[in-house]
């Protein structure tokens, strides 16, 4: 393996790593695990298998919604993504204590959607998000399942332009795509002669918007970028694409073993960054693994 130019630095992006909502959910889980030794969690607390393994080793037991329905007289953690009202109803019926780590930003969005939904029964609630995503399921639940999920511009045909309509976004969506959707919907309602019926609100999380700008700048500063993230993370995919556009020499890795399989880095500097669900310790281990690999390579060379 030949390195064209010796690597002189490997830098971790200090703005990468967990957002406030994920930090709070993990801290809450850790506190209960230290006290009780075991705790159920409804779905993965974070879309990162390495971090989930660390929490599993501490005693965290991830359950599905089916398993949740069978539980009685116990305690269950709700992660930052939040849950629909149905989950709280089941908990009450089954004497399950909810440890609620729903992110404050998501909670506020849930309450706002509920308010708009209850204010006017004829109002059409649109949610720009990923179908089946945990946060989106929680948001849809605020409309008793009557809201409509819009995943892309292709879904515009589903919309009734004769009803008052309010558009929201899942907190981790791409801001540029959201703006394009707003623009397309304004045109759609205007074409139907009902422009005044359409309203929208900006509900993308600021930490996601800011992270996108910071990571774009970070990626363009280095010769190569290693982006560390779980494959299931929608925020991970979004930020990875921003890095790749800013720096074509960007590589997506999920596990540390993949670092050894990457093409030999070409350049003087490598930046390591990740999603809002990537733990800082994993990026540090990625850096250690890469440093080790480069030392070995240089020895062979
Ligand atoms: S991305 Fe924003 S809304 Fe989502 S969990 Fe993190 S802080 Fe909360």
CSV table of C-alpha atoms and ligand atoms in Angstrom, one decimal:
chain,number,residue,atom,x,y,z
A,1,UNK,CA,0.0,0.0,0.0
A,2,UNK,CA,1.5,3.3,-1.1
A,3,UNK,CA,0.7,6.7,0.4
A,4,UNK,CA,1.4,9.4,-2.1
A,5,UNK,CA,2.0,12.1,0.5
A,6,UNK,CA,2.6,11.3,4.2
A,7,UNK,CA,-0.4,12.1,6.4
A,8,UNK,CA,0.6,14.9,8.9
A,9,UNK,CA,-2.6,15.3,10.8
A,10,UNK,CA,-5.8,13.5,11.7
A,11,UNK,CA,-8.4,15.9,13.2
A,12,UNK,CA,-11.7,15.1,14.9
A,13,UNK,CA,-14.5,17.6,14.3
A,14,UNK,CA,-15.4,19.0,17.7
A,15,UNK,CA,-18.9,20.0,16.6
A,16,UNK,CA,-19.7,16.4,15.7
A,17,UNK,CA,-21.2,13.9,18.1
A,18,UNK,CA,-24.4,13.7,20.0
A,19,UNK,CA,-26.9,16.5,20.0
A,20,UNK,CA,-28.5,17.7,23.2
A,21,UNK,CA,-31.5,15.5,22.9
A,22,UNK,CA,-29.5,12.3,22.5
A,23,UNK,CA,-27.1,13.3,25.3
A,24,UNK,CA,-30.0,13.7,27.6
A,25,UNK,CA,-31.6,10.4,26.6
A,26,UNK,CA,-28.3,8.5,27.1
A,27,UNK,CA,-27.6,10.2,30.4
A,28,UNK,CA,-31.1,9.4,31.7
A,29,UNK,CA,-30.6,5.7,30.7
A,30,UNK,CA,-27.1,5.6,32.3
A,31,UNK,CA,-28.5,7.0,35.6
A,32,UNK,CA,-31.3,4.4,35.8
A,33,UNK,CA,-28.9,1.6,34.8
A,34,UNK,CA,-26.4,2.5,37.5
A,35,UNK,CA,-29.2,2.5,40.0
A,36,UNK,CA,-31.3,-0.4,38.9
A,37,UNK,CA,-28.9,-2.6,36.8
A,38,UNK,CA,-31.5,-3.0,34.0
A,39,UNK,CA,-34.0,-0.9,32.0
A,40,UNK,CA,-36.3,-1.4,29.0
A,41,UNK,CA,-36.1,1.0,26.2
A,42,UNK,CA,-38.7,1.3,23.4
A,43,UNK,CA,-36.5,1.1,20.2
A,44,UNK,CA,-32.9,1.9,19.8
A,45,UNK,CA,-32.0,5.0,21.9
A,46,UNK,CA,-29.6,6.1,19.2
A,47,UNK,CA,-29.0,4.8,15.6
A,48,UNK,CA,-25.5,3.6,16.3
A,49,UNK,CA,-24.9,-0.1,16.9
A,50,UNK,CA,-21.5,0.5,18.8
A,51,UNK,CA,-23.2,2.8,21.3
A,52,UNK,CA,-26.2,0.5,21.6
A,53,UNK,CA,-23.8,-2.4,22.4
A,54,UNK,CA,-22.1,-0.3,25.2
A,55,UNK,CA,-25.5,0.5,26.7
A,56,UNK,CA,-26.6,-3.2,26.3
A,57,UNK,CA,-23.5,-4.2,28.3
A,58,UNK,CA,-24.7,-1.8,31.0
A,59,UNK,CA,-28.1,-3.6,31.1
A,60,UNK,CA,-30.3,-1.7,28.6
A,61,UNK,CA,-32.9,-4.0,27.0
A,62,UNK,CA,-34.3,-2.7,23.7
A,63,UNK,CA,-37.9,-3.8,23.1
A,64,UNK,CA,-40.3,-3.5,20.2
A,65,UNK,CA,-43.8,-2.0,20.4
A,66,UNK,CA,-45.2,-5.5,20.3
A,67,UNK,CA,-43.1,-6.5,23.3
A,68,UNK,CA,-44.1,-3.3,25.1
A,69,UNK,CA,-47.8,-4.2,24.8
A,70,UNK,CA,-47.0,-7.5,26.7
A,71,UNK,CA,-45.2,-5.8,29.6
A,72,UNK,CA,-46.8,-5.2,33.0
A,73,UNK,CA,-45.7,-3.4,36.2
A,74,UNK,CA,-42.3,-2.2,35.0
A,75,UNK,CA,-40.4,0.8,33.8
A,76,UNK,CA,-39.7,1.8,30.2
A,77,UNK,CA,-37.5,4.6,28.7
A,78,UNK,CA,-38.9,6.7,25.8
A,79,UNK,CA,-36.0,7.9,23.7
A,80,UNK,CA,-35.4,11.4,22.2
A,81,UNK,CA,-37.6,10.7,19.1
A,82,UNK,CA,-40.7,10.6,21.2
A,83,UNK,CA,-43.8,8.5,21.0
A,84,UNK,CA,-47.5,8.8,20.0
A,85,UNK,CA,-50.2,9.2,22.7
A,86,UNK,CA,-51.1,5.6,22.2
A,87,UNK,CA,-47.9,4.5,23.9
A,88,UNK,CA,-48.7,6.5,27.0
A,89,UNK,CA,-52.2,5.1,27.1
A,90,UNK,CA,-50.9,1.5,27.0
A,91,UNK,CA,-48.4,2.4,29.7
A,92,UNK,CA,-51.2,3.6,31.9
A,93,UNK,CA,-53.3,0.5,31.3
A,94,UNK,CA,-50.4,-1.9,32.0
A,95,UNK,CA,-49.0,-0.1,35.0
A,96,UNK,CA,-45.8,0.8,33.2
A,97,UNK,CA,-43.8,3.7,34.5
A,98,UNK,CA,-42.6,5.9,31.6
A,99,UNK,CA,-39.1,7.4,31.9
A,100,UNK,CA,-39.6,10.1,29.3
A,101,UNK,CA,-36.5,11.3,27.5
A,102,UNK,CA,-38.3,12.8,24.6
A,103,UNK,CA,-36.2,15.7,23.3
A,104,UNK,CA,-37.7,19.1,24.3
A,105,UNK,CA,-37.6,20.2,20.7
A,106,UNK,CA,-39.6,17.2,19.6
A,107,UNK,CA,-42.0,17.6,22.5
A,108,UNK,CA,-42.7,21.2,21.6
A,109,UNK,CA,-43.4,20.1,18.0
A,110,UNK,CA,-45.7,17.4,19.1
A,111,UNK,CA,-47.7,19.9,21.2
A,112,UNK,CA,-47.9,22.4,18.4
A,113,UNK,CA,-49.2,19.8,15.9
A,114,UNK,CA,-51.8,18.7,18.5
A,115,UNK,CA,-52.9,22.3,19.0
A,116,UNK,CA,-53.4,22.9,15.2
A,117,UNK,CA,-55.1,19.6,14.8
A,118,UNK,CA,-57.6,20.2,17.6
A,119,UNK,CA,-58.2,23.8,16.6
A,120,UNK,CA,-59.8,23.0,13.3
A,121,UNK,CA,-61.0,19.5,12.4
A,122,UNK,CA,-61.1,20.3,8.7
A,123,UNK,CA,-57.4,21.4,8.7
A,124,UNK,CA,-55.1,19.2,6.8
A,125,UNK,CA,-51.8,18.5,8.7
A,126,UNK,CA,-48.8,17.7,6.5
A,127,UNK,CA,-45.6,16.3,7.9
A,128,UNK,CA,-42.4,16.4,5.8
A,129,UNK,CA,-40.5,13.3,7.0
A,130,UNK,CA,-39.4,9.8,6.6
A,131,UNK,CA,-42.3,7.3,6.5
A,132,UNK,CA,-42.1,4.9,9.4
A,133,UNK,CA,-39.5,6.9,11.3
A,134,UNK,CA,-40.0,6.9,15.1
A,135,UNK,CA,-40.3,10.7,15.4
A,136,UNK,CA,-42.8,10.8,12.5
A,137,UNK,CA,-44.9,8.1,14.0
A,138,UNK,CA,-45.0,10.2,17.3
A,139,UNK,CA,-45.9,13.4,15.3
A,140,UNK,CA,-48.6,11.6,13.3
A,141,UNK,CA,-50.1,10.3,16.6
A,142,UNK,CA,-50.9,13.9,17.5
A,143,UNK,CA,-53.4,14.0,14.6
A,144,UNK,CA,-54.9,10.6,15.6
A,145,UNK,CA,-53.3,9.2,12.5
A,146,UNK,CA,-55.2,11.7,10.2
A,147,UNK,CA,-52.1,13.7,9.1
A,148,UNK,CA,-50.3,13.0,5.9
A,149,UNK,CA,-46.6,12.2,5.6
A,150,UNK,CA,-44.8,13.9,2.7
A,151,UNK,CA,-41.5,12.2,1.8
A,152,UNK,CA,-40.7,14.1,-1.3
A,153,UNK,CA,-42.1,16.4,-4.0
A,154,UNK,CA,-43.6,13.3,-5.7
A,155,UNK,CA,-46.2,13.2,-2.9
A,156,UNK,CA,-47.7,16.5,-3.7
A,157,UNK,CA,-50.5,14.7,-5.6
A,158,UNK,CA,-51.8,13.3,-2.2
A,159,UNK,CA,-52.7,16.8,-1.0
A,160,UNK,CA,-56.2,18.3,-1.0
A,161,UNK,CA,-55.7,22.0,-2.1
A,162,UNK,CA,-59.3,22.9,-1.1
A,163,UNK,CA,-58.7,22.5,2.7
A,164,UNK,CA,-56.9,24.8,5.1
A,165,UNK,CA,-53.4,23.2,5.4
A,166,UNK,CA,-50.5,23.4,7.8
A,167,UNK,CA,-47.1,22.0,6.9
A,168,UNK,CA,-44.5,20.8,9.5
A,169,UNK,CA,-41.2,19.0,9.2
A,170,UNK,CA,-39.6,16.2,11.1
A,171,UNK,CA,-36.8,17.9,13.1
A,172,UNK,CA,-33.9,16.2,11.2
A,173,UNK,CA,-35.0,16.9,7.6
A,174,UNK,CA,-32.9,18.6,5.0
A,175,UNK,CA,-33.6,22.4,5.2
A,176,UNK,CA,-33.1,22.9,1.4
A,177,UNK,CA,-35.5,20.1,0.5
A,178,UNK,CA,-38.0,21.6,3.0
A,179,UNK,CA,-37.7,25.0,1.3
A,180,UNK,CA,-38.2,23.4,-2.1
A,181,UNK,CA,-41.3,21.6,-0.8
A,182,UNK,CA,-42.8,24.8,0.7
A,183,UNK,CA,-42.2,26.6,-2.6
A,184,UNK,CA,-43.9,23.8,-4.6
A,185,UNK,CA,-46.9,23.7,-2.3
A,186,UNK,CA,-47.3,27.5,-2.5
A,187,UNK,CA,-47.5,27.1,-6.3
A,188,UNK,CA,-49.9,24.2,-6.1
A,189,UNK,CA,-52.3,26.0,-3.8
A,190,UNK,CA,-52.0,29.2,-5.9
A,191,UNK,CA,-52.8,27.2,-9.1
A,192,UNK,CA,-55.9,25.9,-7.4
A,193,UNK,CA,-56.9,29.5,-6.5
A,194,UNK,CA,-56.5,28.7,-2.7
A,195,UNK,CA,-53.1,30.2,-1.9
A,196,UNK,CA,-54.4,31.6,1.4
A,197,UNK,CA,-55.3,28.2,2.7
A,198,UNK,CA,-51.6,27.0,2.8
A,199,UNK,CA,-49.4,27.8,5.8
A,200,UNK,CA,-46.1,26.3,7.1
A,201,UNK,CA,-43.8,26.6,10.0
A,202,UNK,CA,-40.0,26.0,10.3
A,203,UNK,CA,-39.6,23.0,12.6
A,204,UNK,CA,-36.2,21.7,11.6
A,205,UNK,CA,-34.0,21.5,14.7
A,206,UNK,CA,-31.4,24.3,14.9
A,207,UNK,CA,-28.7,21.9,16.0
A,208,UNK,CA,-29.3,20.0,12.7
A,209,UNK,CA,-29.3,23.2,10.6
A,210,UNK,CA,-26.1,24.5,12.3
A,211,UNK,CA,-24.4,21.1,12.2
A,212,UNK,CA,-25.0,21.1,8.4
A,213,UNK,CA,-23.2,24.4,7.9
A,214,UNK,CA,-20.3,23.5,10.3
A,215,UNK,CA,-19.7,20.1,8.7
A,216,UNK,CA,-19.6,21.5,5.2
A,217,UNK,CA,-16.9,23.9,6.3
A,218,UNK,CA,-15.0,21.2,8.2
A,219,UNK,CA,-15.1,18.8,5.2
A,220,UNK,CA,-13.7,21.3,2.8
A,221,UNK,CA,-10.7,21.9,5.0
A,222,UNK,CA,-9.2,18.5,4.8
A,223,UNK,CA,-7.7,16.3,2.0
A,224,UNK,CA,-9.9,13.4,3.0
A,225,UNK,CA,-12.9,12.9,5.3
A,226,UNK,CA,-13.9,9.8,7.3
A,227,UNK,CA,-17.6,10.1,8.2
A,228,UNK,CA,-18.6,7.7,11.1
A,229,UNK,CA,-22.2,6.9,11.5
A,230,UNK,CA,-24.8,4.1,11.9
A,231,UNK,CA,-26.4,3.0,8.6
A,232,UNK,CA,-29.9,3.6,10.0
A,233,UNK,CA,-29.4,7.2,10.9
A,234,UNK,CA,-31.3,9.6,8.6
A,235,UNK,CA,-29.3,12.5,10.0
A,236,UNK,CA,-26.1,10.5,9.2
A,237,UNK,CA,-27.1,10.0,5.6
A,238,UNK,CA,-28.0,13.7,5.3
A,239,UNK,CA,-24.7,15.0,6.8
A,240,UNK,CA,-22.6,12.4,4.9
A,241,UNK,CA,-24.1,13.8,1.6
A,242,UNK,CA,-23.1,17.3,2.7
A,243,UNK,CA,-19.6,16.2,3.4
A,244,UNK,CA,-19.4,14.3,0.1
A,245,UNK,CA,-20.5,17.3,-1.9
A,246,UNK,CA,-18.0,19.6,-0.1
A,247,UNK,CA,-15.2,17.0,-0.4
A,248,UNK,CA,-15.5,14.1,-2.9
A,249,UNK,CA,-12.8,12.3,-1.0
A,250,UNK,CA,-15.3,11.4,1.8
A,251,UNK,CA,-15.7,7.9,3.1
A,252,UNK,CA,-18.6,6.5,5.1
A,253,UNK,CA,-17.7,4.0,7.9
A,254,UNK,CA,-20.0,2.3,10.3
A,255,UNK,CA,-17.5,0.0,12.1
A,256,UNK,CA,-13.9,0.4,13.0
A,257,UNK,CA,-13.0,-2.6,10.9
A,258,UNK,CA,-14.0,-0.7,7.8
A,259,UNK,CA,-11.2,1.8,8.5
A,260,UNK,CA,-8.7,-1.0,7.5
A,261,UNK,CA,-10.5,-1.6,4.3
A,262,UNK,CA,-10.6,2.0,3.1
A,263,UNK,CA,-8.5,3.0,0.1
A,264,UNK,CA,-5.1,4.4,1.2
A,265,UNK,CA,-5.7,8.1,2.1
A,266,UNK,CA,-4.1,10.5,-0.3
A,267,UNK,CA,-3.1,13.9,1.1
A,268,UNK,CA,-1.7,15.5,4.2
A,269,UNK,CA,-4.7,15.8,6.4
A,270,UNK,CA,-7.7,13.7,7.3
A,271,UNK,CA,-10.8,15.0,9.1
A,272,UNK,CA,-13.0,12.7,11.1
A,273,UNK,CA,-16.6,13.6,11.7
A,274,UNK,CA,-20.1,12.1,12.2
A,275,UNK,CA,-23.8,12.4,12.7
A,276,UNK,CA,-25.8,13.6,15.7
A,277,UNK,CA,-26.0,10.0,16.7
A,278,UNK,CA,-22.3,9.2,16.5
A,279,UNK,CA,-20.6,9.0,19.9
A,280,UNK,CA,-17.4,11.1,20.4
A,281,UNK,CA,-15.6,8.0,21.8
A,282,UNK,CA,-16.2,6.1,18.5
A,283,UNK,CA,-14.7,9.0,16.5
A,284,UNK,CA,-11.7,8.9,18.9
A,285,UNK,CA,-11.3,5.1,18.3
A,286,UNK,CA,-11.6,5.7,14.6
A,287,UNK,CA,-8.7,8.2,14.8
A,288,UNK,CA,-6.6,5.7,16.9
A,289,UNK,CA,-7.3,2.9,14.4
A,290,UNK,CA,-6.4,5.1,11.5
A,291,UNK,CA,-3.2,6.4,13.1
A,292,UNK,CA,-2.2,2.8,13.8
A,293,UNK,CA,-2.9,1.7,10.3
A,294,UNK,CA,-0.9,4.6,8.8
A,295,UNK,CA,2.1,3.9,11.1
A,296,UNK,CA,2.1,0.3,10.0
A,297,UNK,CA,1.8,1.3,6.3
A,298,UNK,CA,4.7,3.7,6.6
A,299,UNK,CA,6.9,1.0,8.2
A,300,UNK,CA,6.1,-1.4,5.2
A,301,UNK,CA,6.8,1.4,2.8
B,1,LIG,S1,-31.6,16.5,16.5
B,1,LIG,FE1,-32.6,18.2,17.6
B,1,LIG,S2,-34.7,17.6,17.9
B,1,LIG,FE2,-33.6,15.8,17.3
B,1,LIG,S3,-33.0,14.8,19.3
B,1,LIG,FE3,-31.3,16.1,18.7
B,1,LIG,S4,-31.7,18.1,19.7
B,1,LIG,FE4,-33.6,17.0,19.7
